[in-house]
Coordinates of C-alpha atoms in Angstrom, one line a residue:
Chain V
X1 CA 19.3 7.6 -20.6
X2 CA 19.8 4.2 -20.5
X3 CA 23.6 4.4 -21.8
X4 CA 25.4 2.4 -19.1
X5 CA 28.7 5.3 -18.9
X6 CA 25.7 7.8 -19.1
X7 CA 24.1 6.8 -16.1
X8 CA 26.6 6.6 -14.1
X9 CA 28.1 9.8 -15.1
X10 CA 24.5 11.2 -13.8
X11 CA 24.6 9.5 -10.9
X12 CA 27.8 10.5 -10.1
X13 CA 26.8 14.0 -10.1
X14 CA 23.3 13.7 -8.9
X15 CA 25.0 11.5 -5.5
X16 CA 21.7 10.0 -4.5
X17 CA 23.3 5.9 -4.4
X18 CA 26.6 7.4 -3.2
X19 CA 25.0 9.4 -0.9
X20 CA 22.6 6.5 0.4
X21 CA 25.9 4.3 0.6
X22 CA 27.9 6.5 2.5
X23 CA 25.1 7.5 5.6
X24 CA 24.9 5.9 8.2
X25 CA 21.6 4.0 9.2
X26 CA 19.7 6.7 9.9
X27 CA 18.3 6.5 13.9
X28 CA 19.3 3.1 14.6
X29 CA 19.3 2.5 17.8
X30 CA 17.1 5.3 19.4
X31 CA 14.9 4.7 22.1
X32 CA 11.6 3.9 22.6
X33 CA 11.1 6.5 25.4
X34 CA 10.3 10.4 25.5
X35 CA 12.8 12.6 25.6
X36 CA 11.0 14.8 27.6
X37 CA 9.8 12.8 30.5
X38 CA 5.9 13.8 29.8
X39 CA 3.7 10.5 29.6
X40 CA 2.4 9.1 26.4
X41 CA -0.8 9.8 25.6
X42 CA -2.1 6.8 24.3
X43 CA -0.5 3.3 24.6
X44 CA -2.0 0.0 23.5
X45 CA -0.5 -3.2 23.9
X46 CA -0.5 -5.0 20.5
X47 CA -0.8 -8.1 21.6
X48 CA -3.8 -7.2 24.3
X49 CA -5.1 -5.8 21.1
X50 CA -5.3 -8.3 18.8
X51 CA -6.4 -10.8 21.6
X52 CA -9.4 -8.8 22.3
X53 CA -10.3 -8.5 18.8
X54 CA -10.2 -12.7 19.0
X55 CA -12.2 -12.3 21.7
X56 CA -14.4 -10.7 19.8
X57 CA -14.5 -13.0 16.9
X58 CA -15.0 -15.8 18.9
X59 CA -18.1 -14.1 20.7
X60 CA -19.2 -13.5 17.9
X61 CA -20.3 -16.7 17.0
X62 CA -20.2 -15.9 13.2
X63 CA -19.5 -18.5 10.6
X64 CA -15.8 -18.1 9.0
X65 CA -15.4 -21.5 7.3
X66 CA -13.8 -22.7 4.1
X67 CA -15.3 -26.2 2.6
X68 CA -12.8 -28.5 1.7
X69 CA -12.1 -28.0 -1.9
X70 CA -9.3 -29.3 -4.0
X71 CA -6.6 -28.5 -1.5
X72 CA -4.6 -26.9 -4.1
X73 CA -6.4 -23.7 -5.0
X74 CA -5.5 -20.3 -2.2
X75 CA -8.1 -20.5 0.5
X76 CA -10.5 -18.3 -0.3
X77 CA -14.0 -16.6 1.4
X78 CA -16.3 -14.7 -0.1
X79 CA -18.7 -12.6 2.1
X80 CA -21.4 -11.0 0.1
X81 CA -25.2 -9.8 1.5
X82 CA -27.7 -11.9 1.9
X83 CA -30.8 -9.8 2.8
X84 CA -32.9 -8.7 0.5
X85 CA -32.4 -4.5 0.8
X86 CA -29.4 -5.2 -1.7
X87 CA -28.2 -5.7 -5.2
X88 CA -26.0 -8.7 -6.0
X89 CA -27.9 -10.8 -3.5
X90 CA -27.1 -14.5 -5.0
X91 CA -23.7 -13.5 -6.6
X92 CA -22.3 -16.2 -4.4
X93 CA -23.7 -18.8 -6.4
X94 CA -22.6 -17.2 -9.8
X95 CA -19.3 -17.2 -8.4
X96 CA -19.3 -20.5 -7.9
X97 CA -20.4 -21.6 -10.7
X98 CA -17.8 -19.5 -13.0
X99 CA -15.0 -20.7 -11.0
X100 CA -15.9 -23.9 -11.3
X101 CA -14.8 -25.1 -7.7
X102 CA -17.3 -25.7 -5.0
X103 CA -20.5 -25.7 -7.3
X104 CA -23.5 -26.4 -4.1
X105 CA -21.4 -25.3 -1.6
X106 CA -23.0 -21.8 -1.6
X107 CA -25.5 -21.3 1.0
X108 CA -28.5 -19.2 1.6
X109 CA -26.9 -17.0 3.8
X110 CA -24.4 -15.9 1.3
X111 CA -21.0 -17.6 2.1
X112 CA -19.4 -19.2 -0.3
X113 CA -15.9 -21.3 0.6
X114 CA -13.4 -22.8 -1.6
X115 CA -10.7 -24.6 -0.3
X116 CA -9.3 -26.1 2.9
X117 CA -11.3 -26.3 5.9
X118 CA -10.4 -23.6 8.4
X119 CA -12.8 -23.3 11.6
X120 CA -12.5 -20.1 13.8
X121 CA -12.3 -21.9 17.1
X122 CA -15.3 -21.3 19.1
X123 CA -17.8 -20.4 15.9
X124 CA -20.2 -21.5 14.7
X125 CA -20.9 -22.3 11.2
X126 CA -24.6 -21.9 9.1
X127 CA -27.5 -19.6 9.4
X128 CA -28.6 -16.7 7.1
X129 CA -28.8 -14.8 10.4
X130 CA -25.1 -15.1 11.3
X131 CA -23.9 -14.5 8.0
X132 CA -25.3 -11.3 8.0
X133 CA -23.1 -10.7 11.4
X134 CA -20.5 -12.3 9.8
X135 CA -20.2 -9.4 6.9
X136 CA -20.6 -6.8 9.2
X137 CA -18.4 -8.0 11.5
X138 CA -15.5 -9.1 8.7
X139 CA -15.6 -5.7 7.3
X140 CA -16.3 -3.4 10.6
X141 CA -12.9 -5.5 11.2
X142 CA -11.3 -3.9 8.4
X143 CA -12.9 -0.4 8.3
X144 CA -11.7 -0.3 12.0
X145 CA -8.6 -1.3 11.2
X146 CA -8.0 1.0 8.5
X147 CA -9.9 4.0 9.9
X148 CA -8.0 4.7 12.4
X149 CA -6.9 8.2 13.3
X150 CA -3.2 9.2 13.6
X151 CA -2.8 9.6 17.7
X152 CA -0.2 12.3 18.8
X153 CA 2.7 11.2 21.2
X154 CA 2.6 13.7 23.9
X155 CA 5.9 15.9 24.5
X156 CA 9.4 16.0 22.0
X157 CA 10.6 13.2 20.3
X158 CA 13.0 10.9 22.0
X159 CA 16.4 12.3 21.3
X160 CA 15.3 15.6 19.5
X161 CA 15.3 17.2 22.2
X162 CA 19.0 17.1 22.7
X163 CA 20.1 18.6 19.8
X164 CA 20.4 22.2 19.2
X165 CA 17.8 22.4 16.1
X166 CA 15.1 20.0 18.0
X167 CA 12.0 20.9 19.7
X168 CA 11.9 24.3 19.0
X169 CA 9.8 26.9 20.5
X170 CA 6.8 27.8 17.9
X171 CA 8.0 30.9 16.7
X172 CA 11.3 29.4 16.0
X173 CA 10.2 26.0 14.3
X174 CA 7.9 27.8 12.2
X175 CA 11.3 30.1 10.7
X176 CA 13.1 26.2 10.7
X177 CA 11.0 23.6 9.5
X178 CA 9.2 22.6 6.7
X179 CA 5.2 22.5 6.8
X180 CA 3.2 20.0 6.0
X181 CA -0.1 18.6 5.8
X182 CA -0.1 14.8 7.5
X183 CA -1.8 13.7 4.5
X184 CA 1.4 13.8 2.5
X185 CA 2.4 11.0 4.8
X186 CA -0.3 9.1 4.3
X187 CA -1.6 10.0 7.6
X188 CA -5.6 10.9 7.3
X189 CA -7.7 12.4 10.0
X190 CA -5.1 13.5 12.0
X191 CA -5.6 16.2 15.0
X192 CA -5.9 20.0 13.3
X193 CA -2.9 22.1 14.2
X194 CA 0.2 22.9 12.3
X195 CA 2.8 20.0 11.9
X196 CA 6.2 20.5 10.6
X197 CA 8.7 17.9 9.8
X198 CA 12.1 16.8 11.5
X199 CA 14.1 14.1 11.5
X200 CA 11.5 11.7 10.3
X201 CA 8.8 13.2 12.6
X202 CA 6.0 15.4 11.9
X203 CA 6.1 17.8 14.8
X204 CA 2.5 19.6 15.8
X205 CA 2.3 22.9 17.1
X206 CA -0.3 24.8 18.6
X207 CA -0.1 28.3 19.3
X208 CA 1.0 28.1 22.6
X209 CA 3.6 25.4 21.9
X210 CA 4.7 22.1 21.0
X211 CA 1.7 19.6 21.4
X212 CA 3.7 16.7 20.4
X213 CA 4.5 14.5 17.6
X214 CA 3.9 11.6 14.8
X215 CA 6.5 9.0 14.3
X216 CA 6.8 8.4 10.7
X217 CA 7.3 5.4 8.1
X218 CA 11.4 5.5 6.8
X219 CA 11.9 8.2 9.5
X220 CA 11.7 7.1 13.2
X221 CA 9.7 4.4 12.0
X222 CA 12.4 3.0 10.3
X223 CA 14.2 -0.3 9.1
X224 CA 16.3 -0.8 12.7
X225 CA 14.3 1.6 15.1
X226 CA 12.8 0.6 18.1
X227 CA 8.8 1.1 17.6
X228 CA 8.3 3.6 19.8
X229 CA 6.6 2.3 23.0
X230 CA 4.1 5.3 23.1
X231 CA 2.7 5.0 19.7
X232 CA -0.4 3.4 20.0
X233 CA -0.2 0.4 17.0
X234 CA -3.8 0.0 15.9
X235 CA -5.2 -3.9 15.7
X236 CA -4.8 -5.6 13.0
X237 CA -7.6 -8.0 12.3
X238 CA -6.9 -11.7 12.1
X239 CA -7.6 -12.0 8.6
X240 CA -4.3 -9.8 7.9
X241 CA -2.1 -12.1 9.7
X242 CA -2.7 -14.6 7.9
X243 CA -2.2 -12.6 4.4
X244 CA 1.0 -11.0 5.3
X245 CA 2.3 -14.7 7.0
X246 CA 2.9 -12.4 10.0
X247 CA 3.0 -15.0 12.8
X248 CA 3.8 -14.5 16.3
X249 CA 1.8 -11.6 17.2
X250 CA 4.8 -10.0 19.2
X251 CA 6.8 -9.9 15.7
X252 CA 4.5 -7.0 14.1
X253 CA 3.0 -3.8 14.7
X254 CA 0.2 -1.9 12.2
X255 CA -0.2 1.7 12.5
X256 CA -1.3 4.6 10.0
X257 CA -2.2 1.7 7.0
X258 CA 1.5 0.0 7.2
X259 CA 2.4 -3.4 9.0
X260 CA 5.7 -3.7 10.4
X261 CA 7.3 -6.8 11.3
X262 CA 9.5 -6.1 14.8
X263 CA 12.1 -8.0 16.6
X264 CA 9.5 -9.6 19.2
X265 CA 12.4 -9.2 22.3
X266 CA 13.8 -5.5 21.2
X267 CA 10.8 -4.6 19.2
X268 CA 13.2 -3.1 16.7
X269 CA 11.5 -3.0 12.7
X270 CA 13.0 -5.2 10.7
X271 CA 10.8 -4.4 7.3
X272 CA 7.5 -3.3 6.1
X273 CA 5.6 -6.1 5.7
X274 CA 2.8 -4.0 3.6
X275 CA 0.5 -1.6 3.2
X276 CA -2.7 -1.1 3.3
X277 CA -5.3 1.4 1.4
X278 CA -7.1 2.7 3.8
X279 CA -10.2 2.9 1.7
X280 CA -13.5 1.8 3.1
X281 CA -15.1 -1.5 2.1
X282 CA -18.4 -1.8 2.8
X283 CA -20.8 -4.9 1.3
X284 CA -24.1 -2.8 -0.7
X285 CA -22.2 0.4 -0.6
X286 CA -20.2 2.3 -3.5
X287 CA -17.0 1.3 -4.3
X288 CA -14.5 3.5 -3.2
X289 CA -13.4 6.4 -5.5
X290 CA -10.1 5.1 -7.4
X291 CA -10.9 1.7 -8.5
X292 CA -11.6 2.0 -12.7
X293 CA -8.9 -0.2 -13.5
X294 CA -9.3 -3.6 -13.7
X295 CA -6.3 -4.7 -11.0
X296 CA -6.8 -8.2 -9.7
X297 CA -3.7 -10.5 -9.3
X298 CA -2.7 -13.3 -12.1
X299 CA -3.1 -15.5 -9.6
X300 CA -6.6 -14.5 -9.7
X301 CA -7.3 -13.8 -13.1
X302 CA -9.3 -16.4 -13.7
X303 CA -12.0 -17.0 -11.8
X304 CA -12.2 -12.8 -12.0
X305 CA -12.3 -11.8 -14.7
X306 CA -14.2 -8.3 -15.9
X307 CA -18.1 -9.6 -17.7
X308 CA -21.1 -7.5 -18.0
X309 CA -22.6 -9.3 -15.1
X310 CA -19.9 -8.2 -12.9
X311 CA -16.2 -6.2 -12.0
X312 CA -14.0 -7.3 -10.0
X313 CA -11.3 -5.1 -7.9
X314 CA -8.5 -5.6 -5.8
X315 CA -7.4 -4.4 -2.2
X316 CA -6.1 -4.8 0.6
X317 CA -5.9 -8.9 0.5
X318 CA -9.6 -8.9 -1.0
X319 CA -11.0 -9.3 -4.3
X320 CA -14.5 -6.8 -4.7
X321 CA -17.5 -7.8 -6.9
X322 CA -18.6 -4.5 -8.2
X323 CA -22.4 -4.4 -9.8
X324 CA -21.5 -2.4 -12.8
X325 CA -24.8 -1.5 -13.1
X326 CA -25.2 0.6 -9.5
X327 CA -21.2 0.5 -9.0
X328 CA -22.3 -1.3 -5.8
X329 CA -20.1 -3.6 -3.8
X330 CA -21.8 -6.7 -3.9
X331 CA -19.5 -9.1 -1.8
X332 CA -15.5 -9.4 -0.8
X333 CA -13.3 -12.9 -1.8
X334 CA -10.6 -13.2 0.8
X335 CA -7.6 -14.6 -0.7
X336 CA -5.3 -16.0 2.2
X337 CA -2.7 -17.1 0.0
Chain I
X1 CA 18.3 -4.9 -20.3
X2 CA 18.1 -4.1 -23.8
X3 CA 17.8 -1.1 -25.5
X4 CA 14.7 -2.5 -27.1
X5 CA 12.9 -3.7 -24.2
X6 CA 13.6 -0.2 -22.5
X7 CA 12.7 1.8 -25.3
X8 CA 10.6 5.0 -25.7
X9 CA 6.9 4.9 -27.5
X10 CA 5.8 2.0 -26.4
X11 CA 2.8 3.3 -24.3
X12 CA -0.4 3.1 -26.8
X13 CA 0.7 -0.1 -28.4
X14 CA 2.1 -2.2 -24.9
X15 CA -0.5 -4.8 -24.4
X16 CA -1.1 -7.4 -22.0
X17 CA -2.9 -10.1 -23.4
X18 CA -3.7 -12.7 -21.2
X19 CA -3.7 -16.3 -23.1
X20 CA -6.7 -18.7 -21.6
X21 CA -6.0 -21.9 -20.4
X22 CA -6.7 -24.0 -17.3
X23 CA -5.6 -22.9 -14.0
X24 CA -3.9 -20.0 -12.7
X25 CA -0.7 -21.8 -11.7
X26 CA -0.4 -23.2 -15.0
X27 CA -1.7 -20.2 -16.9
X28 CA 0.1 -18.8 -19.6
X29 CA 0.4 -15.3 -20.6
X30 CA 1.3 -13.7 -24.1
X31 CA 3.1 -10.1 -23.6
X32 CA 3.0 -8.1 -26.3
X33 CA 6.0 -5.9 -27.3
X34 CA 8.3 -4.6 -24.2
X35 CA 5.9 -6.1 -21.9
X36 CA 8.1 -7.9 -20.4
X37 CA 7.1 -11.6 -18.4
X38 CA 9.1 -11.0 -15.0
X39 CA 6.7 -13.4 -12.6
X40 CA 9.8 -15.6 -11.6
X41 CA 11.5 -12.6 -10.3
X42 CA 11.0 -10.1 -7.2
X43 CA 10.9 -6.4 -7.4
X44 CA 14.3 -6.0 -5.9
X45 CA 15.6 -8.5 -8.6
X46 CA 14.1 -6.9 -11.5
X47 CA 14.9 -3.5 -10.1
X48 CA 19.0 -4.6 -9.7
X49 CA 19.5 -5.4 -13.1
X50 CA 18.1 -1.6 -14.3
X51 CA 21.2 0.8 -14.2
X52 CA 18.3 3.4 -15.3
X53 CA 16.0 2.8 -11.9
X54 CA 18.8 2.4 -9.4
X55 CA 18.0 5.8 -7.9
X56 CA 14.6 4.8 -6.9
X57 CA 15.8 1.4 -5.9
X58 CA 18.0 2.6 -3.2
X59 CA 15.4 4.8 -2.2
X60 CA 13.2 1.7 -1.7
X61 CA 15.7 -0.1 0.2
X62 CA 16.7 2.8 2.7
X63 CA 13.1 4.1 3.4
X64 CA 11.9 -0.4 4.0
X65 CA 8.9 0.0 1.1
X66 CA 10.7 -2.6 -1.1
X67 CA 9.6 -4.7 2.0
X68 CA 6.4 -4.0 1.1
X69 CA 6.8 -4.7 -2.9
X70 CA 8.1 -7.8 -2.1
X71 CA 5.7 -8.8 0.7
X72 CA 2.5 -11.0 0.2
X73 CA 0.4 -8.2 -1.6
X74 CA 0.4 -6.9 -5.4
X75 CA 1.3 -3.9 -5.8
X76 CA 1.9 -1.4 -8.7
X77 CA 4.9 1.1 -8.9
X78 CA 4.6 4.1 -10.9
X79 CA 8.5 4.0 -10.8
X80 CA 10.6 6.9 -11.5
X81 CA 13.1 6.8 -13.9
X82 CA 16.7 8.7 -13.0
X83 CA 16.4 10.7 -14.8
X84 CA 13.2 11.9 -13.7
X85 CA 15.1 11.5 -10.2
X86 CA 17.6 14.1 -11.2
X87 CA 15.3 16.4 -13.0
X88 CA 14.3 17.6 -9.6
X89 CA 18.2 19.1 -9.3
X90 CA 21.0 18.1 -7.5
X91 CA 20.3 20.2 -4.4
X92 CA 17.3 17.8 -4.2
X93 CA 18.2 14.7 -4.8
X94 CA 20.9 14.9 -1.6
X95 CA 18.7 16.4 0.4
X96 CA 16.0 13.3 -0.8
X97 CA 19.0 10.9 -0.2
X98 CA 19.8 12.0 3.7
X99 CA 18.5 9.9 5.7
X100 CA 17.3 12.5 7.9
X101 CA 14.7 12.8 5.2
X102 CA 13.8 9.1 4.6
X103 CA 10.3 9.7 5.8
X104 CA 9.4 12.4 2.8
X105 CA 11.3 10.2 0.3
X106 CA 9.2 7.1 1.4
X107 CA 6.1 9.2 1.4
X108 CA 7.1 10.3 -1.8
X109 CA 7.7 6.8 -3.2
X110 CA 4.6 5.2 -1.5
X111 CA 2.0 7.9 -3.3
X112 CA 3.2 5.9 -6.3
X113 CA 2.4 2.3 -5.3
X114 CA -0.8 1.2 -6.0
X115 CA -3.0 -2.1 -4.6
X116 CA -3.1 -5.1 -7.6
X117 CA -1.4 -5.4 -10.9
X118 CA -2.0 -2.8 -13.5
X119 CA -1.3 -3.5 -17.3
X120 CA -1.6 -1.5 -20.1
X121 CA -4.5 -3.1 -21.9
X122 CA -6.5 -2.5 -18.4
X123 CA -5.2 1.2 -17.9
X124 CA -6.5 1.6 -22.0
X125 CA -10.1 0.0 -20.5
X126 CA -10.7 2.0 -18.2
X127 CA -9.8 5.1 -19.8
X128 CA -12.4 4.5 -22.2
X129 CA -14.9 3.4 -20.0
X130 CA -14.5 6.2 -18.2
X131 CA -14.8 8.9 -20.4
X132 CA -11.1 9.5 -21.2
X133 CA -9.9 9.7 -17.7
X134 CA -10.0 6.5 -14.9
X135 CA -8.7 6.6 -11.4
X136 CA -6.6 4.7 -8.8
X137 CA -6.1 5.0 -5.8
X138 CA -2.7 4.8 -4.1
X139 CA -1.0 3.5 -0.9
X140 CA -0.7 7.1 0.6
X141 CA -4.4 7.4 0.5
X142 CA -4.3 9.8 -2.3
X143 CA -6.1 9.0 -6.1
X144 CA -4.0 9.2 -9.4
X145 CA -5.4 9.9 -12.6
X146 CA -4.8 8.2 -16.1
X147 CA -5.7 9.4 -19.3
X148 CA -4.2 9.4 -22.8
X149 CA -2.9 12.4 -24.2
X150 CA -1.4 12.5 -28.0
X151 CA -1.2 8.7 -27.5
X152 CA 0.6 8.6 -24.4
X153 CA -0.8 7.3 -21.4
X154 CA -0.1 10.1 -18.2
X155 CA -0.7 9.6 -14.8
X156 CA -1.4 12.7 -12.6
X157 CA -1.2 13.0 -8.9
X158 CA -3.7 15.2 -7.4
X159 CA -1.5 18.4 -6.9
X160 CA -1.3 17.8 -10.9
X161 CA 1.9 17.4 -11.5
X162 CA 2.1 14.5 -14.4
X163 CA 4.6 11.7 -15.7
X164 CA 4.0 10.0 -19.0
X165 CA 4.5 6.1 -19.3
X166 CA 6.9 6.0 -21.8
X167 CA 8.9 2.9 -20.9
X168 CA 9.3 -0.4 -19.9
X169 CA 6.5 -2.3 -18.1
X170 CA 7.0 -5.9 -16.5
X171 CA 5.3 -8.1 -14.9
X172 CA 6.6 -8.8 -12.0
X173 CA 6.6 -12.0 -9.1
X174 CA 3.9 -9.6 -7.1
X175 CA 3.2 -7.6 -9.4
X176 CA 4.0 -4.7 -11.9
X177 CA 6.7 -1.6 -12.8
X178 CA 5.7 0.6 -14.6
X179 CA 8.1 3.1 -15.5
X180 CA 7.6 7.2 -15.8
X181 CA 9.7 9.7 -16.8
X182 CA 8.7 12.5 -13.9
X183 CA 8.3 12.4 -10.0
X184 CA 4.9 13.0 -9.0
X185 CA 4.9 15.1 -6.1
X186 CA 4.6 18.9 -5.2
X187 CA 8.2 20.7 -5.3
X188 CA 6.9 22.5 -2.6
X189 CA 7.0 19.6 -0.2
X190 CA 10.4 18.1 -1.1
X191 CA 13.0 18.3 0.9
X192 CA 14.9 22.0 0.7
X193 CA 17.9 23.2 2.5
X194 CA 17.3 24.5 6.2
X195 CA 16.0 28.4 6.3
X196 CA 18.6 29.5 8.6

């Protein structure tokens, strides 16, 4: 199979490459607007988005510090529990003291920084009290941003609708398309209802006709599309810019666990900057089902390492200390890298 | 590639073994046979130099997830070989190739990407700690199983269809390939050619 003349024999008769080669990009250029005049459903502006969930930081008044460290290690926060209802309270200071960096910066309240300094304008720093807000707040941040529910785009997709196998009646789609379940496509929780695929949409249908439609990652949501204006793009906490090196927050949008970077002016996609899990994360609750293998970057390998005292995970730009003993989250490392 | 590096049986015995030293910039790593040291190289690098994977690769390219590979967060790919591509038949690999099907090829593609870097010393770890069987979760929100069966390590999606890790591994810039020798996903919800 890996014979060279072999290969390409096989690929010449299987004519994925040459067939990938020879299409054109598929959908570039469609528009951003219904096809069939009916008004989105939901539409949220990203940017009004993500400045409300700043807002919200900043009222917050939560600490989100890193110490000065040696200025050459990845920034790095740790949030773990500090009240006394939960297992691992004090793993902060372990940490520190394995890593071997910041040794007496950990504080009561359960914050440990490594680092460079970097001061969420308008917090405030300290306080066992605001630390607690400060977990529930960094990782409501993320269960919010990763539980969010597919949202249906009202009517036929822009352009289907024109072409003779597009929006089809229900009785006639079901003889046409293919079924699926949304969850093939990574897309959780969505509304009930039967959905059926086309042209890199899922299509639902209820029984007295087309309810409308999910765009879809590598199908309408595809390198060169225009994100469609009615699909609401879900906000994507701070913490995630900074990860993924998004910048402007015009140039992306985050919907159904994937980030797309867009042309700020045309909003076109121009890649997938990542994806996310879409597991919940939740400090003195169970890890989520699907973490047994040890998976934490290189980069982080050493200050992580598996011991009997504790496991550590990786997701989702975060490194999870797991109390082998109760399988218990015990606190969450941000790596801004 | 070499024949050698690419080679069959390797699953059991591959080994990761992390050397210790001081700092993770500096660290060193000691691979043991066909685990191959790729960190100076991107997925999409790696991936062009293996005639054996380019099916997959193109697939990652049109569909925008070798975006994601290559982004800021580790990832895994359980990577199909071709020949896993083309076991699904010819019918279905152009019909997974039109771009009006990008969408189900990139959800099949992204239910085989998993969050961090996976080795097989870890994968071996787990499996024992585990009982004989450990789980991971996957980008599409979905959990894959491992276990070791007749000293191969399988993975199994959760409509059970199964690929064995028979080939090369590598380390990779952001993260790991791991190469398998089937598609993981339900025939039923590939691509097939329209009912009228």
């Amino acid at each position: 199979m890996f014979d060279k003349n072999r290969t390409r024999a096989l690929l010449a008769g299987f004519a994925f490459s040459a067939f990938l080669a020879a299409s054109p990009g598929y959908g570039q250029g469609k528009g951003s607007e219904g096809g069939n005049g009916k008004a989105a459903s939901v539409k949220v502006d990203q940017s009004a988005a993500s400045a409300s969930n700043r807002a919200k930081a900043d009222r917050s008044g939560q600490a989100d510090q890193v110490r000065a460290g040696n200025g050459q290690e990845a920034r790095r926060v740790e949030i773990s529990r500090g009240d006394s209802g939960l297992n691992g309270q004090g793993n902060s200071r372990d940490d520190k003291a394995k890593s071997g960096r910041g040794s007496g910066n950990a504080t009561q309240s359960g914050l440990q920084f490594g680092g460079d300094r970097r001061d969420a304008p308008g917090r405030k720093s300290g306080g066992s009290d605001r630390t607690d807000g400060a977990n529930s707040f960094a990782l409501r941040e993320l269960r919010e941003a990763t539980g969010a529910r597919p949202r249906l785009i009202d009517g036929c997709p822009p352009g289907l609708g024109k072409k003779a196998n597009g929006c089809l009646p229900p009785g006639q789609a079901k003889d046409r398309y293919r079924s699926f379940d949304p969850g093939f496509f990574g897309l959780h929780g969505a509304d009930g209802g039967r959905y059926f695929y086309q042209d890199g949409y899922l299509l639902q249908y209820r029984p007295d006709g087309l309810a409308g439609f999910l765009p879809l990652l590598g199908g309408a949501l595809g390198i060169g599309n225009l994100w469609p204006a009615s699909y609401a793009a879900a906000p994507l906490p701070n913490y995630y810019a900074d990860y993924f090196q998004l910048g402007d927050r015009n140039g992306y949008r985050y919907a159904d666990n994937v980030i797309y970077r867009v042309d700020p002016e045309t909003t076109a996609i121009t890649s997938v900057a990542g994806l996310l899990t879409g597991n919940t994360f939740e400090i003195g609750r169970p890890m989520p089902h699907g973490y047994d293998v040890y998976n934490v970057p290189f980069g982080q390998r050493e200050q992580y390492s598996d011991t009997a005292e504790a496991r550590y995970r990786y997701a989702d730009g975060y490194v999870y200390k797991i109390d082998p003993g109760t399988a218990l989250v015990t606190s969450a490392i941000a790596l801004v890298l | 590639m070499t024949n050698r590096t690419m080679g069959f049986g390797l699953v059991a015995g591959l080994a990761l073994a992390l050397a210790a030293c001081s700092g993770a910039d500096s660290e060193a790593a000691a691979f043991a046979d066909g685990v191959e040291d790729k960190r100076g190289e991107t997925f999409a690098q790696v991936l062009s130099q293996d005639a054996s994977l380019s099916i997959a690769a193109d697939a990652l390219k049109q569909t925008g997830l070798m975006g994601a590979l290559d982004g800021k967060a580790s990832t895994t790919l359980f990577i199909p070989t071709n020949a896993a591509f083309e076991a699904l038949g010819e019918e279905t690999g152009k019909l997974l190739a039109d771009p009006q099907n990008s969408a189900i090829t990139a959800a099949v593609l992204r239910n085989h990407m998993v969050p961090g870097v996976l080795d097989t010393d870890a994968i071996n770890k787990a499996i024992a700690d585990a009982g004989g069987e450990a789980a991971i979760a996957n980008f599409g929100g979905g959990v894959l199983t491992l276990k070791s069966e007749d000293a191969v390590l399988v993975v199994r999606n959760a409509s059970g269809q199964k690929a064995a890790i028979t080939g090369r591994i590598a380390i990779v810039g952001n993260g790991a390939l791991i190469l398998i020798d089937s598609v993981l996903v339900d025939p039923a919800l590939l691509p097939a050619p329209p009912k009228l």
